[in-house]
């Protein structure tokens, strides 16, 4: 499986599997295998199955929406590398994104700034899974478009 590039990718995976769990729970409830608890507000197994199934479908829809969003971010990243203007950026901070963990790995993020058309922009890199060989104050190559959207192609190299 590919490495995740964005936190939204991780959320997409989480929402997908929780949605599948709710869908399976709904089917089990319809089949009479999963019964409501005694103190549950819903005592009808069919109603419980409906609630679980609707919740599962909604979570899967959210997962699909996040997938579309991250696909657009990936497309923008590739367009910026192909057609964007190369400018020099300055590394502001390199840090571990402690609360994001996937397959026992914790990604890094790079905060960087750059000046484009006399305006200073501050952005974050995509998730970086190998420790970047960068520190605060290093120059990096940033690809930017006229809207101020930017990306960093290789986060492991200073300029």
PDB file of C-alpha atoms in Angstrom:
ATOM      1  CA  UNK A   1       0.000   0.000   0.000  1.00  0.00           C
ATOM      2  CA  UNK A   2       1.243   3.478  -0.830  1.00  0.00           C
ATOM      3  CA  UNK A   3       2.413   5.935   1.772  1.00  0.00           C
ATOM      4  CA  UNK A   4      -0.158   8.506   2.732  1.00  0.00           C
ATOM      5  CA  UNK A   5       0.612  12.045   1.608  1.00  0.00           C
ATOM      6  CA  UNK A   6      -1.933  13.948   3.690  1.00  0.00           C
ATOM      7  CA  UNK A   7      -3.621  13.686   7.066  1.00  0.00           C
ATOM      8  CA  UNK A   8      -6.891  13.537   5.124  1.00  0.00           C
ATOM      9  CA  UNK A   9      -5.658  10.274   3.556  1.00  0.00           C
ATOM     10  CA  UNK A  10      -5.396   8.758   7.024  1.00  0.00           C
ATOM     11  CA  UNK A  11      -8.861  10.037   7.927  1.00  0.00           C
ATOM     12  CA  UNK A  12     -10.187   8.511   4.703  1.00  0.00           C
ATOM     13  CA  UNK A  13      -8.870   5.080   5.695  1.00  0.00           C
ATOM     14  CA  UNK A  14     -10.239   5.410   9.237  1.00  0.00           C
ATOM     15  CA  UNK A  15     -13.716   6.513   8.085  1.00  0.00           C
ATOM     16  CA  UNK A  16     -13.791   3.725   5.497  1.00  0.00           C
ATOM     17  CA  UNK A  17     -13.091   0.927   7.981  1.00  0.00           C
ATOM     18  CA  UNK A  18     -15.429   2.320  10.641  1.00  0.00           C
ATOM     19  CA  UNK A  19     -18.116   2.642   7.944  1.00  0.00           C
ATOM     20  CA  UNK A  20     -17.593  -0.989   6.918  1.00  0.00           C
ATOM     21  CA  UNK A  21     -17.862  -2.018  10.587  1.00  0.00           C
ATOM     22  CA  UNK A  22     -21.207  -0.203  10.916  1.00  0.00           C
ATOM     23  CA  UNK A  23     -22.502  -1.723   7.666  1.00  0.00           C
ATOM     24  CA  UNK A  24     -21.588  -5.231   8.834  1.00  0.00           C
ATOM     25  CA  UNK A  25     -23.213  -4.508  12.213  1.00  0.00           C
ATOM     26  CA  UNK A  26     -26.366  -3.383  10.400  1.00  0.00           C
ATOM     27  CA  UNK A  27     -26.490  -6.575   8.343  1.00  0.00           C
ATOM     28  CA  UNK A  28     -25.937  -8.687  11.477  1.00  0.00           C
ATOM     29  CA  UNK A  29     -28.761  -6.809  13.184  1.00  0.00           C
ATOM     30  CA  UNK A  30     -31.118  -7.413  10.238  1.00  0.00           C
ATOM     31  CA  UNK A  31     -30.235 -11.115  10.378  1.00  0.00           C
ATOM     32  CA  UNK A  32     -31.047 -11.217  14.101  1.00  0.00           C
ATOM     33  CA  UNK A  33     -27.487 -12.109  15.126  1.00  0.00           C
ATOM     34  CA  UNK A  34     -26.819  -8.723  16.739  1.00  0.00           C
ATOM     35  CA  UNK A  35     -29.562  -7.878  19.219  1.00  0.00           C
ATOM     36  CA  UNK A  36     -30.205  -4.542  20.978  1.00  0.00           C
ATOM     37  CA  UNK A  37     -29.067  -4.208  24.588  1.00  0.00           C
ATOM     38  CA  UNK A  38     -31.734  -4.278  27.296  1.00  0.00           C
ATOM     39  CA  UNK A  39     -31.216  -0.610  28.201  1.00  0.00           C
ATOM     40  CA  UNK A  40     -30.937   0.522  24.559  1.00  0.00           C
ATOM     41  CA  UNK A  41     -33.238   3.257  23.297  1.00  0.00           C
ATOM     42  CA  UNK A  42     -33.883   1.165  20.180  1.00  0.00           C
ATOM     43  CA  UNK A  43     -35.373  -2.256  20.954  1.00  0.00           C
ATOM     44  CA  UNK A  44     -36.367  -3.268  17.421  1.00  0.00           C
ATOM     45  CA  UNK A  45     -33.528  -5.166  15.642  1.00  0.00           C
ATOM     46  CA  UNK A  46     -34.702  -3.874  12.241  1.00  0.00           C
ATOM     47  CA  UNK A  47     -34.552  -0.280  13.455  1.00  0.00           C
ATOM     48  CA  UNK A  48     -31.099  -0.908  14.947  1.00  0.00           C
ATOM     49  CA  UNK A  49     -29.983  -2.404  11.625  1.00  0.00           C
ATOM     50  CA  UNK A  50     -31.296   0.654   9.801  1.00  0.00           C
ATOM     51  CA  UNK A  51     -29.450   3.048  12.130  1.00  0.00           C
ATOM     52  CA  UNK A  52     -26.192   1.083  11.823  1.00  0.00           C
ATOM     53  CA  UNK A  53     -26.513   0.801   8.038  1.00  0.00           C
ATOM     54  CA  UNK A  54     -27.267   4.505   7.528  1.00  0.00           C
ATOM     55  CA  UNK A  55     -24.343   5.431   9.788  1.00  0.00           C
ATOM     56  CA  UNK A  56     -22.060   3.085   7.833  1.00  0.00           C
ATOM     57  CA  UNK A  57     -23.155   4.512   4.491  1.00  0.00           C
ATOM     58  CA  UNK A  58     -22.605   8.089   5.739  1.00  0.00           C
ATOM     59  CA  UNK A  59     -19.107   7.232   6.969  1.00  0.00           C
ATOM     60  CA  UNK A  60     -18.269   5.586   3.637  1.00  0.00           C
ATOM     61  CA  UNK A  61     -19.556   8.691   1.804  1.00  0.00           C
ATOM     62  CA  UNK A  62     -17.310  10.866   3.982  1.00  0.00           C
ATOM     63  CA  UNK A  63     -14.419   8.519   3.166  1.00  0.00           C
ATOM     64  CA  UNK A  64     -15.140   8.850  -0.561  1.00  0.00           C
ATOM     65  CA  UNK A  65     -15.303  12.656  -0.277  1.00  0.00           C
ATOM     66  CA  UNK A  66     -11.931  12.678   1.483  1.00  0.00           C
ATOM     67  CA  UNK A  67     -10.570  10.441  -1.282  1.00  0.00           C
ATOM     68  CA  UNK A  68     -11.741  12.908  -3.930  1.00  0.00           C
ATOM     69  CA  UNK A  69     -10.245  15.806  -1.965  1.00  0.00           C
ATOM     70  CA  UNK A  70      -6.838  14.119  -1.607  1.00  0.00           C
ATOM     71  CA  UNK A  71      -6.884  13.128  -5.292  1.00  0.00           C
ATOM     72  CA  UNK A  72      -7.329  16.829  -6.128  1.00  0.00           C
ATOM     73  CA  UNK A  73      -4.449  17.705  -3.800  1.00  0.00           C
ATOM     74  CA  UNK A  74      -2.243  15.103  -5.516  1.00  0.00           C
ATOM     75  CA  UNK A  75      -3.235  16.462  -8.932  1.00  0.00           C
ATOM     76  CA  UNK A  76      -2.399  20.018  -7.809  1.00  0.00           C
ATOM     77  CA  UNK A  77       0.959  18.777  -6.469  1.00  0.00           C
ATOM     78  CA  UNK A  78       1.848  17.220  -9.841  1.00  0.00           C
ATOM     79  CA  UNK A  79       0.644  20.286 -11.775  1.00  0.00           C
ATOM     80  CA  UNK A  80       2.741  22.580  -9.600  1.00  0.00           C
ATOM     81  CA  UNK A  81       5.854  20.475 -10.172  1.00  0.00           C
ATOM     82  CA  UNK A  82       5.272  20.403 -13.949  1.00  0.00           C
ATOM     83  CA  UNK A  83       4.048  23.955 -14.550  1.00  0.00           C
ATOM     84  CA  UNK A  84       4.727  25.907 -11.369  1.00  0.00           C
ATOM     85  CA  UNK A  85       7.235  28.676 -10.923  1.00  0.00           C
ATOM     86  CA  UNK A  86      10.378  27.633  -9.043  1.00  0.00           C
ATOM     87  CA  UNK A  87      11.191  29.918  -6.128  1.00  0.00           C
ATOM     88  CA  UNK A  88      13.509  29.605  -3.162  1.00  0.00           C
ATOM     89  CA  UNK A  89      11.817  28.891   0.130  1.00  0.00           C
ATOM     90  CA  UNK A  90      13.069  29.013   3.680  1.00  0.00           C
ATOM     91  CA  UNK A  91      12.544  26.162   6.136  1.00  0.00           C
ATOM     92  CA  UNK A  92      10.839  27.555   9.227  1.00  0.00           C
ATOM     93  CA  UNK A  93      10.491  24.314  11.187  1.00  0.00           C
ATOM     94  CA  UNK A  94      10.799  20.546  10.785  1.00  0.00           C
ATOM     95  CA  UNK A  95       8.707  18.554  13.248  1.00  0.00           C
ATOM     96  CA  UNK A  96       7.200  15.156  13.913  1.00  0.00           C
ATOM     97  CA  UNK A  97       3.441  15.151  13.523  1.00  0.00           C
ATOM     98  CA  UNK A  98       3.007  13.266  16.796  1.00  0.00           C
ATOM     99  CA  UNK A  99      -0.722  12.620  16.620  1.00  0.00           C
ATOM    100  CA  UNK A 100      -0.579  11.058  13.159  1.00  0.00           C
ATOM    101  CA  UNK A 101       0.614   7.474  13.071  1.00  0.00           C
ATOM    102  CA  UNK A 102       0.265   4.954  10.270  1.00  0.00           C
ATOM    103  CA  UNK A 103       1.733   1.455  10.232  1.00  0.00           C
ATOM    104  CA  UNK A 104       3.832   2.220  13.305  1.00  0.00           C
ATOM    105  CA  UNK A 105       5.450   5.227  11.655  1.00  0.00           C
ATOM    106  CA  UNK A 106       5.098   8.880  12.530  1.00  0.00           C
ATOM    107  CA  UNK A 107       5.519  11.344   9.649  1.00  0.00           C
ATOM    108  CA  UNK A 108       7.410  14.625   9.591  1.00  0.00           C
ATOM    109  CA  UNK A 109       6.078  17.957   8.360  1.00  0.00           C
ATOM    110  CA  UNK A 110       8.077  20.906   7.090  1.00  0.00           C
ATOM    111  CA  UNK A 111       6.856  24.432   7.656  1.00  0.00           C
ATOM    112  CA  UNK A 112       8.306  26.718   5.016  1.00  0.00           C
ATOM    113  CA  UNK A 113       7.941  30.263   3.794  1.00  0.00           C
ATOM    114  CA  UNK A 114       8.578  31.893   0.448  1.00  0.00           C
ATOM    115  CA  UNK A 115       8.087  35.233  -1.232  1.00  0.00           C
ATOM    116  CA  UNK A 116       6.127  35.401  -4.475  1.00  0.00           C
ATOM    117  CA  UNK A 117       5.037  38.651  -6.148  1.00  0.00           C
ATOM    118  CA  UNK A 118       6.212  40.645  -3.120  1.00  0.00           C
ATOM    119  CA  UNK A 119       3.972  38.679  -0.760  1.00  0.00           C
ATOM    120  CA  UNK A 120       5.234  36.273   1.912  1.00  0.00           C
ATOM    121  CA  UNK A 121       3.486  32.892   2.151  1.00  0.00           C
ATOM    122  CA  UNK A 122       3.702  30.290   4.936  1.00  0.00           C
ATOM    123  CA  UNK A 123       2.809  26.693   4.051  1.00  0.00           C
ATOM    124  CA  UNK A 124       3.182  23.099   5.275  1.00  0.00           C
ATOM    125  CA  UNK A 125       4.621  20.252   3.257  1.00  0.00           C
ATOM    126  CA  UNK A 126       2.876  16.982   2.597  1.00  0.00           C
ATOM    127  CA  UNK A 127       3.586  14.160   5.040  1.00  0.00           C
ATOM    128  CA  UNK A 128       7.257  13.135   4.881  1.00  0.00           C
ATOM    129  CA  UNK A 129       7.888   9.558   6.028  1.00  0.00           C
ATOM    130  CA  UNK A 130      11.701   9.648   6.127  1.00  0.00           C
ATOM    131  CA  UNK A 131      13.516  12.060   8.422  1.00  0.00           C
ATOM    132  CA  UNK A 132      14.308  15.119   6.297  1.00  0.00           C
ATOM    133  CA  UNK A 133      17.898  16.275   6.197  1.00  0.00           C
ATOM    134  CA  UNK A 134      16.774  19.859   6.742  1.00  0.00           C
ATOM    135  CA  UNK A 135      16.892  22.312   9.598  1.00  0.00           C
ATOM    136  CA  UNK A 136      15.533  25.760  10.281  1.00  0.00           C
ATOM    137  CA  UNK A 137      17.006  28.327   7.909  1.00  0.00           C
ATOM    138  CA  UNK A 138      17.813  25.926   5.047  1.00  0.00           C
ATOM    139  CA  UNK A 139      16.806  26.948   1.540  1.00  0.00           C
ATOM    140  CA  UNK A 140      14.497  24.618  -0.395  1.00  0.00           C
ATOM    141  CA  UNK A 141      12.957  24.679  -3.860  1.00  0.00           C
ATOM    142  CA  UNK A 142       9.261  25.544  -3.818  1.00  0.00           C
ATOM    143  CA  UNK A 143       6.921  25.250  -6.792  1.00  0.00           C
ATOM    144  CA  UNK A 144       4.187  27.890  -6.762  1.00  0.00           C
ATOM    145  CA  UNK A 145       1.315  29.044  -8.980  1.00  0.00           C
ATOM    146  CA  UNK A 146      -0.302  32.464  -9.378  1.00  0.00           C
ATOM    147  CA  UNK A 147      -2.875  31.697  -6.660  1.00  0.00           C
ATOM    148  CA  UNK A 148      -0.192  31.204  -4.016  1.00  0.00           C
ATOM    149  CA  UNK A 149      -0.621  27.419  -3.895  1.00  0.00           C
ATOM    150  CA  UNK A 150       2.708  25.711  -3.397  1.00  0.00           C
ATOM    151  CA  UNK A 151       4.429  22.395  -2.949  1.00  0.00           C
ATOM    152  CA  UNK A 152       7.871  21.049  -2.185  1.00  0.00           C
ATOM    153  CA  UNK A 153       9.003  18.199  -4.436  1.00  0.00           C
ATOM    154  CA  UNK A 154      11.892  16.611  -2.549  1.00  0.00           C
ATOM    155  CA  UNK A 155      11.745  17.357   1.152  1.00  0.00           C
ATOM    156  CA  UNK A 156      15.070  15.670   1.849  1.00  0.00           C
ATOM    157  CA  UNK A 157      17.302  18.086  -0.028  1.00  0.00           C
ATOM    158  CA  UNK A 158      18.367  21.594   0.760  1.00  0.00           C
ATOM    159  CA  UNK A 159      19.259  23.891  -2.129  1.00  0.00           C
TER     160      UNK A 159
END
